[in-house]
Coordinates of C-alpha atoms in Angstrom, one line a residue:
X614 CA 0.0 0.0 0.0
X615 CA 1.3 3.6 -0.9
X616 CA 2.1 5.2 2.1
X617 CA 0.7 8.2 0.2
X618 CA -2.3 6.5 -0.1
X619 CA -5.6 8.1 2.0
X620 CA -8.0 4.9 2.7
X621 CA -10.8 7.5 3.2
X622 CA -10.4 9.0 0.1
X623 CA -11.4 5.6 -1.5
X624 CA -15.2 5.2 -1.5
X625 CA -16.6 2.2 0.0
X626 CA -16.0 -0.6 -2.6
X627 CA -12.4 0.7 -2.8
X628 CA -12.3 0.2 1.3
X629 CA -14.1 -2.7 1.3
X630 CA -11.5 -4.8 -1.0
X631 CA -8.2 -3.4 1.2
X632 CA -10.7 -4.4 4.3
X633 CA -11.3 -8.1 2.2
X634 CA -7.5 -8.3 1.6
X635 CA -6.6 -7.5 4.9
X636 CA -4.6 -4.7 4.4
X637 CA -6.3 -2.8 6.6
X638 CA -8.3 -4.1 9.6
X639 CA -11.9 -2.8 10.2
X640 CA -10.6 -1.4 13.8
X641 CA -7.9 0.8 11.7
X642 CA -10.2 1.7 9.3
X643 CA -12.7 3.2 11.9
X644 CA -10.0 4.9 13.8
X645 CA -9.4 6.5 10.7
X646 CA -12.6 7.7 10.5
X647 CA -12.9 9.0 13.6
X648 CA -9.8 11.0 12.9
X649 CA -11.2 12.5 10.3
X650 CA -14.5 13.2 12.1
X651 CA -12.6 14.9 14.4
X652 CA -10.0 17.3 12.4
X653 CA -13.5 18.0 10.4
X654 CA -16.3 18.5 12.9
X655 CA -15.8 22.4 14.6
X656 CA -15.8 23.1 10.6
X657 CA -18.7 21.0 9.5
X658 CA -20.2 19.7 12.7
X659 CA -22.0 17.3 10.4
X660 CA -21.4 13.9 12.7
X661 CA -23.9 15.2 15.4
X662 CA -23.9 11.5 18.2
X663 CA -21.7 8.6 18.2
X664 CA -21.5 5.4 19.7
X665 CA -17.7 4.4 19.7
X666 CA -17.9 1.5 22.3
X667 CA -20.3 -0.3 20.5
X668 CA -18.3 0.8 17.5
X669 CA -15.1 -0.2 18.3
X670 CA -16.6 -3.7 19.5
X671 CA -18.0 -4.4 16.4
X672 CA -15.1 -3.8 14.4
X673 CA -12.5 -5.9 16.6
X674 CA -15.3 -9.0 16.2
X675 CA -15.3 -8.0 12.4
X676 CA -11.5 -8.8 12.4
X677 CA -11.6 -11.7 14.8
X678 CA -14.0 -13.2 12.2
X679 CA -12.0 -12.5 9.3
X680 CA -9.1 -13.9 11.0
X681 CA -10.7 -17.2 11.5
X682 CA -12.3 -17.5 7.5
X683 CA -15.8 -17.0 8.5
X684 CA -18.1 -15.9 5.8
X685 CA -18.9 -12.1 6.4
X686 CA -21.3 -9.9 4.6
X687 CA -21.1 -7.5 1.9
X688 CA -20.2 -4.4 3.9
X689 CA -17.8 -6.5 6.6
X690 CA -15.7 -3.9 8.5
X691 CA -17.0 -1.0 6.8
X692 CA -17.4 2.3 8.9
X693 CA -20.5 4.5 7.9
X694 CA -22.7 6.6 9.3
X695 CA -26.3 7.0 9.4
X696 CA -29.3 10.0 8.9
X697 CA -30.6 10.8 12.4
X698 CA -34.2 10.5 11.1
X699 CA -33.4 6.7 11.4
X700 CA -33.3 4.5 14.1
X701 CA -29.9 3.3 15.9
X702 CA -29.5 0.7 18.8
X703 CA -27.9 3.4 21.5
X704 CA -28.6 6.5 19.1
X705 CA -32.5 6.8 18.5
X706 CA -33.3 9.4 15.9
X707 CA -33.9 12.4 17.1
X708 CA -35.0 14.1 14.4
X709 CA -33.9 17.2 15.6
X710 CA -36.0 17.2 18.9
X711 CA -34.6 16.6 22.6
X712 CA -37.7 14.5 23.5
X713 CA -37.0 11.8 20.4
X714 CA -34.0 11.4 21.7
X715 CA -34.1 10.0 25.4
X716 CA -35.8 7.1 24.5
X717 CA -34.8 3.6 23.8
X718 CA -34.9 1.9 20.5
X719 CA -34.1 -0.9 18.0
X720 CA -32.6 -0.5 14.7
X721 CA -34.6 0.9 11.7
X722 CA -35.4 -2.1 9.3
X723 CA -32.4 -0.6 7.0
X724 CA -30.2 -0.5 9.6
X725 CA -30.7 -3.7 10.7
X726 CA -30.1 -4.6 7.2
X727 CA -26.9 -2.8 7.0
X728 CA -25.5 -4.2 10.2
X729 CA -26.1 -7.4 9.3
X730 CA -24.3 -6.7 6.0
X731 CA -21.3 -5.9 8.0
X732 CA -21.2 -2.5 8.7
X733 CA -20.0 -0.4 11.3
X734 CA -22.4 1.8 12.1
X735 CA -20.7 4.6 14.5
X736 CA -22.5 8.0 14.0
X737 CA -25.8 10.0 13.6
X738 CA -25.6 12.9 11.1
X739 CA -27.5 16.0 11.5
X740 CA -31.0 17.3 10.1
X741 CA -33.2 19.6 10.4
X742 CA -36.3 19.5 12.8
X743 CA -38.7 16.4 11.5
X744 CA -36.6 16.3 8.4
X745 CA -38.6 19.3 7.5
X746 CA -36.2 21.7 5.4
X747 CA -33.6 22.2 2.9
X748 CA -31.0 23.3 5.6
X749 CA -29.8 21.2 8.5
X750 CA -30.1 23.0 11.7
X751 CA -31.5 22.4 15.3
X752 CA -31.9 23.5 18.7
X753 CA -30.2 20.3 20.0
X754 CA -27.5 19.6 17.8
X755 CA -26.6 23.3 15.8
X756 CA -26.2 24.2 12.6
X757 CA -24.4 21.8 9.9
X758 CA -22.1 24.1 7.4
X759 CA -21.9 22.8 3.6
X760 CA -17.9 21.8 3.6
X761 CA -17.3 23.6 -0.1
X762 CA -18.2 27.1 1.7
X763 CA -18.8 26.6 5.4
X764 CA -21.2 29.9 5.1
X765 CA -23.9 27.7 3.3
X766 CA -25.6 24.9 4.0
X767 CA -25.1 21.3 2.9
X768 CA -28.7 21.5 2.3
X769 CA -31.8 19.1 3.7
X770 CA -33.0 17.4 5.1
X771 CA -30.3 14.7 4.7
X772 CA -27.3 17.3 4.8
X773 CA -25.3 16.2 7.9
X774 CA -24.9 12.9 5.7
X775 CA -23.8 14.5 2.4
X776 CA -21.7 17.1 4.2
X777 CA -19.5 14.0 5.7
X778 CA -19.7 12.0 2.2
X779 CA -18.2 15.2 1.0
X780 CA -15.8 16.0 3.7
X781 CA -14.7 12.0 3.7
X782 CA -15.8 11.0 7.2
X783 CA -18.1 8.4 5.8
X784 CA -17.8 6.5 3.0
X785 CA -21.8 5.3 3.0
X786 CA -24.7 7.0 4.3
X787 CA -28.5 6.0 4.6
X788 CA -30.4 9.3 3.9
X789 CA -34.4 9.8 2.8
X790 CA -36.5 12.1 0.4
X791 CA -39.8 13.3 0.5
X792 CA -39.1 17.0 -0.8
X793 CA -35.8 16.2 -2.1
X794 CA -34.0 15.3 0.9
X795 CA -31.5 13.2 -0.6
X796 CA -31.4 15.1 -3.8
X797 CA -31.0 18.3 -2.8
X798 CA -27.9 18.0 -0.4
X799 CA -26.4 15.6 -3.1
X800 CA -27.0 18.3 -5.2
X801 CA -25.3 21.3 -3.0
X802 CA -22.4 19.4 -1.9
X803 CA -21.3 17.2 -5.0
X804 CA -22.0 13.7 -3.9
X805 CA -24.4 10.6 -5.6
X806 CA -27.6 9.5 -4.1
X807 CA -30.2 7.4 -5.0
X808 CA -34.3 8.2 -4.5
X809 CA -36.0 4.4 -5.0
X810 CA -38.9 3.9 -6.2
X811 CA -41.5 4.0 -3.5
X812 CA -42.3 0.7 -1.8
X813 CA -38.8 -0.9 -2.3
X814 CA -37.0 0.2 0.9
X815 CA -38.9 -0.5 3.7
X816 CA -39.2 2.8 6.2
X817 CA -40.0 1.5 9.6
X818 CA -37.8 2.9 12.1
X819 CA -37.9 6.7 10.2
X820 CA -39.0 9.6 12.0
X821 CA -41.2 11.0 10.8
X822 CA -43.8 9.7 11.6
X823 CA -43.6 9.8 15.1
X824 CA -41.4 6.9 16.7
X825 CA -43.0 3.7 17.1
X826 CA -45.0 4.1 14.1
X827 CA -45.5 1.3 11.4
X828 CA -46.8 3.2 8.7
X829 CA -45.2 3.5 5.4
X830 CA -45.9 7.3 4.3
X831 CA -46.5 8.3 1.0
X832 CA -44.4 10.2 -1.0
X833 CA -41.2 9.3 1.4
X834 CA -38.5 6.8 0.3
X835 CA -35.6 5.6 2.0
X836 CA -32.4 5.0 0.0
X837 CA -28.7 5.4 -0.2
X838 CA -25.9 8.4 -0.5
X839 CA -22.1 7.6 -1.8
X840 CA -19.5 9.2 -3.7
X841 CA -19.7 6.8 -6.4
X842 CA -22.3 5.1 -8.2
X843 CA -21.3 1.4 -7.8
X844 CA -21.8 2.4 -3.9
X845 CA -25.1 4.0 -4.9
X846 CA -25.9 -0.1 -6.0
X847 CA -24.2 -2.0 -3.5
X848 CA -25.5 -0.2 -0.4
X849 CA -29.0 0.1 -1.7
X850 CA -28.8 -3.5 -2.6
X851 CA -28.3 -4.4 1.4
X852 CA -31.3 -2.0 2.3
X853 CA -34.0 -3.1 0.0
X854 CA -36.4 -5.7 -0.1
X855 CA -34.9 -7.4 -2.6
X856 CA -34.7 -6.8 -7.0
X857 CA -31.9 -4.9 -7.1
X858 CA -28.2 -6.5 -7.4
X859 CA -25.1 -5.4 -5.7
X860 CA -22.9 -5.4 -8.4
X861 CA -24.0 -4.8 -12.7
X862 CA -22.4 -3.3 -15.5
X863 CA -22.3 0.2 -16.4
X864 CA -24.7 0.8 -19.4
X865 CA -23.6 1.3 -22.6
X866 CA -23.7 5.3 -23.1
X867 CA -24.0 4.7 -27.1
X868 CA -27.1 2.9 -26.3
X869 CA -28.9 5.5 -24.1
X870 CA -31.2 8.2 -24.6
X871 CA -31.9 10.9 -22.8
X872 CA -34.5 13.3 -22.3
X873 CA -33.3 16.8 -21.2
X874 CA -35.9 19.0 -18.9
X875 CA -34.8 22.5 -18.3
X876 CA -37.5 24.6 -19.0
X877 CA -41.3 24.7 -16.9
X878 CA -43.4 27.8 -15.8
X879 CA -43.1 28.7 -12.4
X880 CA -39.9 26.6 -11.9
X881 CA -36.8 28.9 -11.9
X882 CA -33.3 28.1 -12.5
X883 CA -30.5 30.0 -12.0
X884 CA -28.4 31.0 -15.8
X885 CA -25.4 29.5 -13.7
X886 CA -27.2 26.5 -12.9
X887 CA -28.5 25.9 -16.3
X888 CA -25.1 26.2 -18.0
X889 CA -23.3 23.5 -15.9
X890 CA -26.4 21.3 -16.7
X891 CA -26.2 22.2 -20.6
X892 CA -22.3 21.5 -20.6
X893 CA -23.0 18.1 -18.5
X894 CA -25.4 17.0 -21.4
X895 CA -22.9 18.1 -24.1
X896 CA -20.4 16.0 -22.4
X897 CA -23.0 13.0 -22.2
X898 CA -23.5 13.9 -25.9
X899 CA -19.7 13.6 -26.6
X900 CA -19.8 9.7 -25.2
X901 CA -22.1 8.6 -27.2
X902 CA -25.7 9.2 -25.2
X903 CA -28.3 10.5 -27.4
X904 CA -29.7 13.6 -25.4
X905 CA -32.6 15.4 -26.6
X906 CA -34.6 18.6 -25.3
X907 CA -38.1 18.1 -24.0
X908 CA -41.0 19.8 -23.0
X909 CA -42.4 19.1 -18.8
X910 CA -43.3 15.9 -19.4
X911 CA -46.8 16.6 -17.6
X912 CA -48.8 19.9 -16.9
X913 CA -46.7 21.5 -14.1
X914 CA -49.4 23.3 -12.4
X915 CA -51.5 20.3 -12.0
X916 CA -48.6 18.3 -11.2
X917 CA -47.6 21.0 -8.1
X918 CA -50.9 21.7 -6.8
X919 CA -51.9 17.6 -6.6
X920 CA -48.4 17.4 -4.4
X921 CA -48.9 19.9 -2.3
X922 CA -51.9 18.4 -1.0
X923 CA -50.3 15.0 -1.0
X924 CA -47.3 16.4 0.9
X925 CA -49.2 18.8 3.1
X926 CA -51.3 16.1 4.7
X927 CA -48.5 13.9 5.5
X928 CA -46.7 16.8 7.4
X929 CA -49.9 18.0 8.9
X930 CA -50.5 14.4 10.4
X931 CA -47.1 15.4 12.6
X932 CA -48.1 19.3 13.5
X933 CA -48.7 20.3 16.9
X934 CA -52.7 20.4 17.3
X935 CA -51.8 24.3 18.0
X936 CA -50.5 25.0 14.7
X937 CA -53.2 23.1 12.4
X938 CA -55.8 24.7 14.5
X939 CA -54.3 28.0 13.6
X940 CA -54.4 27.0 9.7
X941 CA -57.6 25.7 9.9
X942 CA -58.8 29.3 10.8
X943 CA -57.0 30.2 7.8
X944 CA -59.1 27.6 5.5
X945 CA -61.9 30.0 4.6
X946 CA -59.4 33.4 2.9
X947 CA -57.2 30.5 1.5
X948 CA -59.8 29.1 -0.6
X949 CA -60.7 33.0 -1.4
X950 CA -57.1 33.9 -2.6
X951 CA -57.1 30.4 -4.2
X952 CA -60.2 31.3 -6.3
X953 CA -58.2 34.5 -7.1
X954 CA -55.8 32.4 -8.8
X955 CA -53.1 32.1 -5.9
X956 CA -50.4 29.7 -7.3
X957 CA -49.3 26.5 -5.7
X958 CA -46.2 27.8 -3.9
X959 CA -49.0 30.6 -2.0
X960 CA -49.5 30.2 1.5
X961 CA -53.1 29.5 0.4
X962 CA -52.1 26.4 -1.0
X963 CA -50.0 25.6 2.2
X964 CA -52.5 26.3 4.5
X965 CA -55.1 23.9 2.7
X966 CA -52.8 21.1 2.3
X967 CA -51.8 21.2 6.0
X968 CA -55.4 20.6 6.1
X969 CA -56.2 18.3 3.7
X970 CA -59.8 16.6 4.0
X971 CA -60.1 13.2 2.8
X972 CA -62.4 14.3 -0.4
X973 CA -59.0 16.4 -1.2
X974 CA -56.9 14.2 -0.8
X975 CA -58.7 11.3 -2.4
X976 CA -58.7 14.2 -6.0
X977 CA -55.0 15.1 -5.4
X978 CA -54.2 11.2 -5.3
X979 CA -56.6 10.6 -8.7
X980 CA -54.7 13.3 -10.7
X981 CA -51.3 11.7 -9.2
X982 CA -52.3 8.3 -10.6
X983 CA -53.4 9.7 -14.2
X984 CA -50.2 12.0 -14.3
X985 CA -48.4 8.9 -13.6
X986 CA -50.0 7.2 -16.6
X987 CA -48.4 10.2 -18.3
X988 CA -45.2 9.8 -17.1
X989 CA -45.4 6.4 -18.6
X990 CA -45.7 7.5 -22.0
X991 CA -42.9 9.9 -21.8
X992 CA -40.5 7.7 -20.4
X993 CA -41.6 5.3 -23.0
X994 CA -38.6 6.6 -25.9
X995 CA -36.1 7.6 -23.2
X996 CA -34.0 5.6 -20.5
X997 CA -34.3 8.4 -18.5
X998 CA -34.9 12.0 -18.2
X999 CA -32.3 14.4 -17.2
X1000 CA -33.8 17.6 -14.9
X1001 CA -32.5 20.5 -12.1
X1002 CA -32.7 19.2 -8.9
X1003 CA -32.5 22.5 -7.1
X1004 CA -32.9 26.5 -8.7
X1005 CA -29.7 27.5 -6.7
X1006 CA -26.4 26.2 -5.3
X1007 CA -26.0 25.7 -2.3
X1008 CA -27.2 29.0 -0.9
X1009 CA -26.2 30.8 2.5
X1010 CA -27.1 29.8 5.9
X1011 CA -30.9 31.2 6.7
X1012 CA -32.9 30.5 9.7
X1013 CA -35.5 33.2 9.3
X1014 CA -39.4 31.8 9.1
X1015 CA -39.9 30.2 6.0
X1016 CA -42.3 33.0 4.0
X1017 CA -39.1 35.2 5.3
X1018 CA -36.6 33.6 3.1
X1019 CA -35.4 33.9 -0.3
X1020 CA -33.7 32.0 -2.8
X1021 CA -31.3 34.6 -4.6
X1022 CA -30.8 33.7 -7.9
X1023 CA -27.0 34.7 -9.4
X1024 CA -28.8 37.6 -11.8
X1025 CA -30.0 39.1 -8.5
X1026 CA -33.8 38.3 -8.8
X1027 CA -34.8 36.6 -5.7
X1028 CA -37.4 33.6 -5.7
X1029 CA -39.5 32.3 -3.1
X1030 CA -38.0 29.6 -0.9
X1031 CA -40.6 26.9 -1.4
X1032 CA -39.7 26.9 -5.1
X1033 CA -37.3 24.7 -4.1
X1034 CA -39.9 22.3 -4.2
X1035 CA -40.0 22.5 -7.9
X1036 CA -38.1 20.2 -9.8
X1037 CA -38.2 17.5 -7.5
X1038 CA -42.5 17.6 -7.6
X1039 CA -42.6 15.2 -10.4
X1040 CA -40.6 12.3 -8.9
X1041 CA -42.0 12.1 -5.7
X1042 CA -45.4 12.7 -6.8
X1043 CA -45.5 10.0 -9.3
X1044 CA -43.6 7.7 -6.8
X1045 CA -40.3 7.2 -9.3
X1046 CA -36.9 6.4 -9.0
X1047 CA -34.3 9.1 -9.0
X1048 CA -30.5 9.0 -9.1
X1049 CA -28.4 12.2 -8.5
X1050 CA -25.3 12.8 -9.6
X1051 CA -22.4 15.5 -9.7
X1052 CA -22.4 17.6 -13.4
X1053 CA -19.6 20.0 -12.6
X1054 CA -18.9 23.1 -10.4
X1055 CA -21.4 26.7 -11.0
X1056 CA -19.3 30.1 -11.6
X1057 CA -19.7 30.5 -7.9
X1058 CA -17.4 27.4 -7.5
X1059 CA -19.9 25.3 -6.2
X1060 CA -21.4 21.9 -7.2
X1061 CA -24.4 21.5 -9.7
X1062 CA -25.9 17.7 -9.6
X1063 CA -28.6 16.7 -11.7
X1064 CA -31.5 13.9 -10.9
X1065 CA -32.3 11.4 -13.6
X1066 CA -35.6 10.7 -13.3
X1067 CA -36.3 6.7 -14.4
X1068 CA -39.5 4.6 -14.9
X1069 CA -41.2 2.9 -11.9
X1070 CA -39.3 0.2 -10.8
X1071 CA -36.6 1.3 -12.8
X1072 CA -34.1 1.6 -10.1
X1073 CA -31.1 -1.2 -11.2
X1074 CA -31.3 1.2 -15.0
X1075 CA -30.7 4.0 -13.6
X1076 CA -28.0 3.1 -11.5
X1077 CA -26.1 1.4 -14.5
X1078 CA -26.5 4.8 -15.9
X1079 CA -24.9 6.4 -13.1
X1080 CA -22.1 4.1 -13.0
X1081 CA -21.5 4.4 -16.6
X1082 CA -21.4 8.3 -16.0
X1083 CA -19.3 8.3 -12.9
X1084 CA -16.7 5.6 -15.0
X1085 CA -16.2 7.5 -18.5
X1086 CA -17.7 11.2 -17.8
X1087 CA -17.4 12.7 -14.5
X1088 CA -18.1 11.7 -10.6
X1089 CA -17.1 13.1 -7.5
X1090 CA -14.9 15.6 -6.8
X1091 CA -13.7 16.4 -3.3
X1092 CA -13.9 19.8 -1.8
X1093 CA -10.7 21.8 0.0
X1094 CA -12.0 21.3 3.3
X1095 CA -10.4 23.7 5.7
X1096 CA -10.0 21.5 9.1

């Protein structure tokens, strides 16, 4: 081994075959993470609870087993960390809150897959309150800072995890998306991630809901975060229910197609933004992909209002009985500034999906299931269509009240927050796979990733995409982290 050589600089497959080989043991390799954690964390402060005993336990029966020639799993010795919406033997999720946190609990079902896979499971990374914004920050835990510009944020909800896939403290992370909570912080700090479709990762042991629960929400998915797209595979091969192999062959780049969507009213993207995405697509172009421009695949404003109501009554099951009296008060001028043609990002249209009856919900759902009929039909000439994720890069630290904050585009025209929303509508509504991957660096110097939006159950094709990109295009770049 070069003693130049950083083993955390490898992603996981490339740890897990000098773990196989015993060049490195699993306690060595965990140590080194923890270094790393630690030269990184007044920075970052992305790694928000740890469990080293346990930890450090695991690891040294890890290499008594190798030792001896006993069979071990897929991620064997591996260190990784783990969203703190999800629940850890010794770290329940706390989603933010102090009362989550002082209780006991088993591991989430993924979890539980992942340990038994191997891994070394020895940190919770941070989030924002219930998972509910695109910034990481919390009363109990702080703020987490993105590690390509420590003034920004890593984004959200999953942004502790992407900010220590960035900053190389973790080589695997277990993150989940219901308004782009993998994709967005994939997107804002340059690393892969993976939105399955819904139904394939199992969620129990997530918060939200509240712990305990056994419900599988809509719209929420479960899935994994790397800095490569092999990891992408192999990690969510451990965590799902089954279908999806850990190791495939990259596609064939002269044999895709690809739709490109860039253009939708109401949804804005920044010039900046657009031009790394243009370039990415020329670049797909030049190995051979056939990309080709395309109208929104469905009606935009149809598609946002049905999944604002879809969204807004799975928050509003977790509000405080406070609040959603408060916006029920607020049911009767909503629906009058609706009928004046209030658009779906309004408060209006907040307000009444927080409060969703089951008559509205039951329409929203019915124009989800035909839009997804539509989706069918324009996925039906493409292997996948190439979208934003995000208007911005990753944008300054903000912890004003949400209808306080702006998104400021790099012109100087300012956007409202919630259009951040946007681009990722169409996935989650329609319940599809998404894989997210790094296209290059903005003016500002930041990363730009794009989602590729696939076919129901079209996870495994996506992710052979993605490796195909990450092997002959580009993949991830590591940021100058300041320690």
């Amino acid at each position: 081994m070069s003693p130049d050589l950083d083993l955390l600089d490898l992603d996981a497959s490339g740890q897990l075959t000098l773990l196989a080989a015993r060049r490195v043991s699993a306690v060595e390799l965990l140590k080194m993470a923890l270094a790393r954690h630690e030269q990184t964390h007044k920075t970052l402060n992305a790694v928000v609870a740890a469990d080293l005993e346990r930890a450090l336990e695991r690891a040294r029966a890890i290499d008594d087993h190798r030792a001896n020639d006993v069979q071990l799993g897929p991620l064997a010795g591996l260190p990784m960390t783990v969203k703190d919406t999800l629940d850890v033997i010794g770290m329940p999720a706390s989603a933010g809150l102090e009362a989550f946190r002082r209780r006991k609990a088993e591991d989430a079902t993924v979890v539980g897959h992942a340990r038994r896979a191997g891994a070394v499971v020895w940190g919770k990374t941070n989030v924002p309150v219930m998972a509910g914004d695109w910034q990481s920050f919390n009363a109990l835990y702080g703020t987490t800072n993105n590690p390509w510009d420590p003034t920004r944020t890593p984004g959200g909800s999953s942004g502790g995890a992407a900010a220590a896939l960035a900053a190389r403290v973790t080589p695997l992370e277990i993150g989940s998306d219901i308004g782009g909570s993998l994709r967005v912080p994939a997107h804002f700090c340059g690393v892969f991630s993976h939105k399955p479709t819904w139904g394939l990762v199992p969620q129990h042991g997530h918060v939200p809901p509240r712990p305990g629960s056994w419900q599988e929400p809509d719209l929420n998915v479960v899935g994994p975060m790397a800095r490569s797209a092999r990891d992408l595979r192999l990690l969510l091969s451990v965590i799902c229910d089954g279908g999806v192999s850990p190791k495939a062959p990259p596609a064939d780049l002269a044999k895709v197609k690809i739709g490109l969507w860039l253009e939708a009213p109401g949804l804005p993207l920044d010039p900046q933004v657009r031009r790394v995405i243009e370039a990415f697509a020329g670049e797909l172009a030049a190995a051979g992909a056939t990309v080709e421009a395309v109208s929104p695949p469905v009606d935009v404003e149809t598609l946002l209002e049905a999944y604002m109501v879809l969204l807004g009554s799975i928050i509003g099951a977790d509000m405080p009985e406070k609040e959603l009296r408060r916006l029920e008060l607020l049911r009767g001028p909503a629906r009058m500034a609706k009928a004046a043609g209030a658009d779906p990002f309004s408060w209006a249209t907040t307000a009444l999906a927080y409060t969703a009856r089951h008559r509205e919900w039951l329409a929203a759902d019915a124009v989800r299931a035909r839009l997804r009929q539509e989706m069918e039909g324009a996925l039906g000439g493409f292997d996948a269509i190439l979208a934003p994720v995000a208007p911005v890069t990753a944008f300054p630290h903000d912890h004003k009240g949400f209808a306080a904050r702006k998104l400021t585009l790099s012109t100087g025209e300012t956007v409202p927050y919630v259009t951040m929303l946007g681009w990722i509508a169409l996935a989650t509504a329609c319940l599809l796979p998404v894989t997210t991957v790094p296209a290059g660096a903005a003016a500002d110097g930041l990363p730009v990733g794009v989602q590729f939006i696939g076919p129901h159950g079209g996870d495994a094709r996506l992710l052979s995409l993605a490796q195909a990109i990450d092997e002959n295009v580009r993949g991830f770049s590591a940021p100058e982290l300041k320690a």
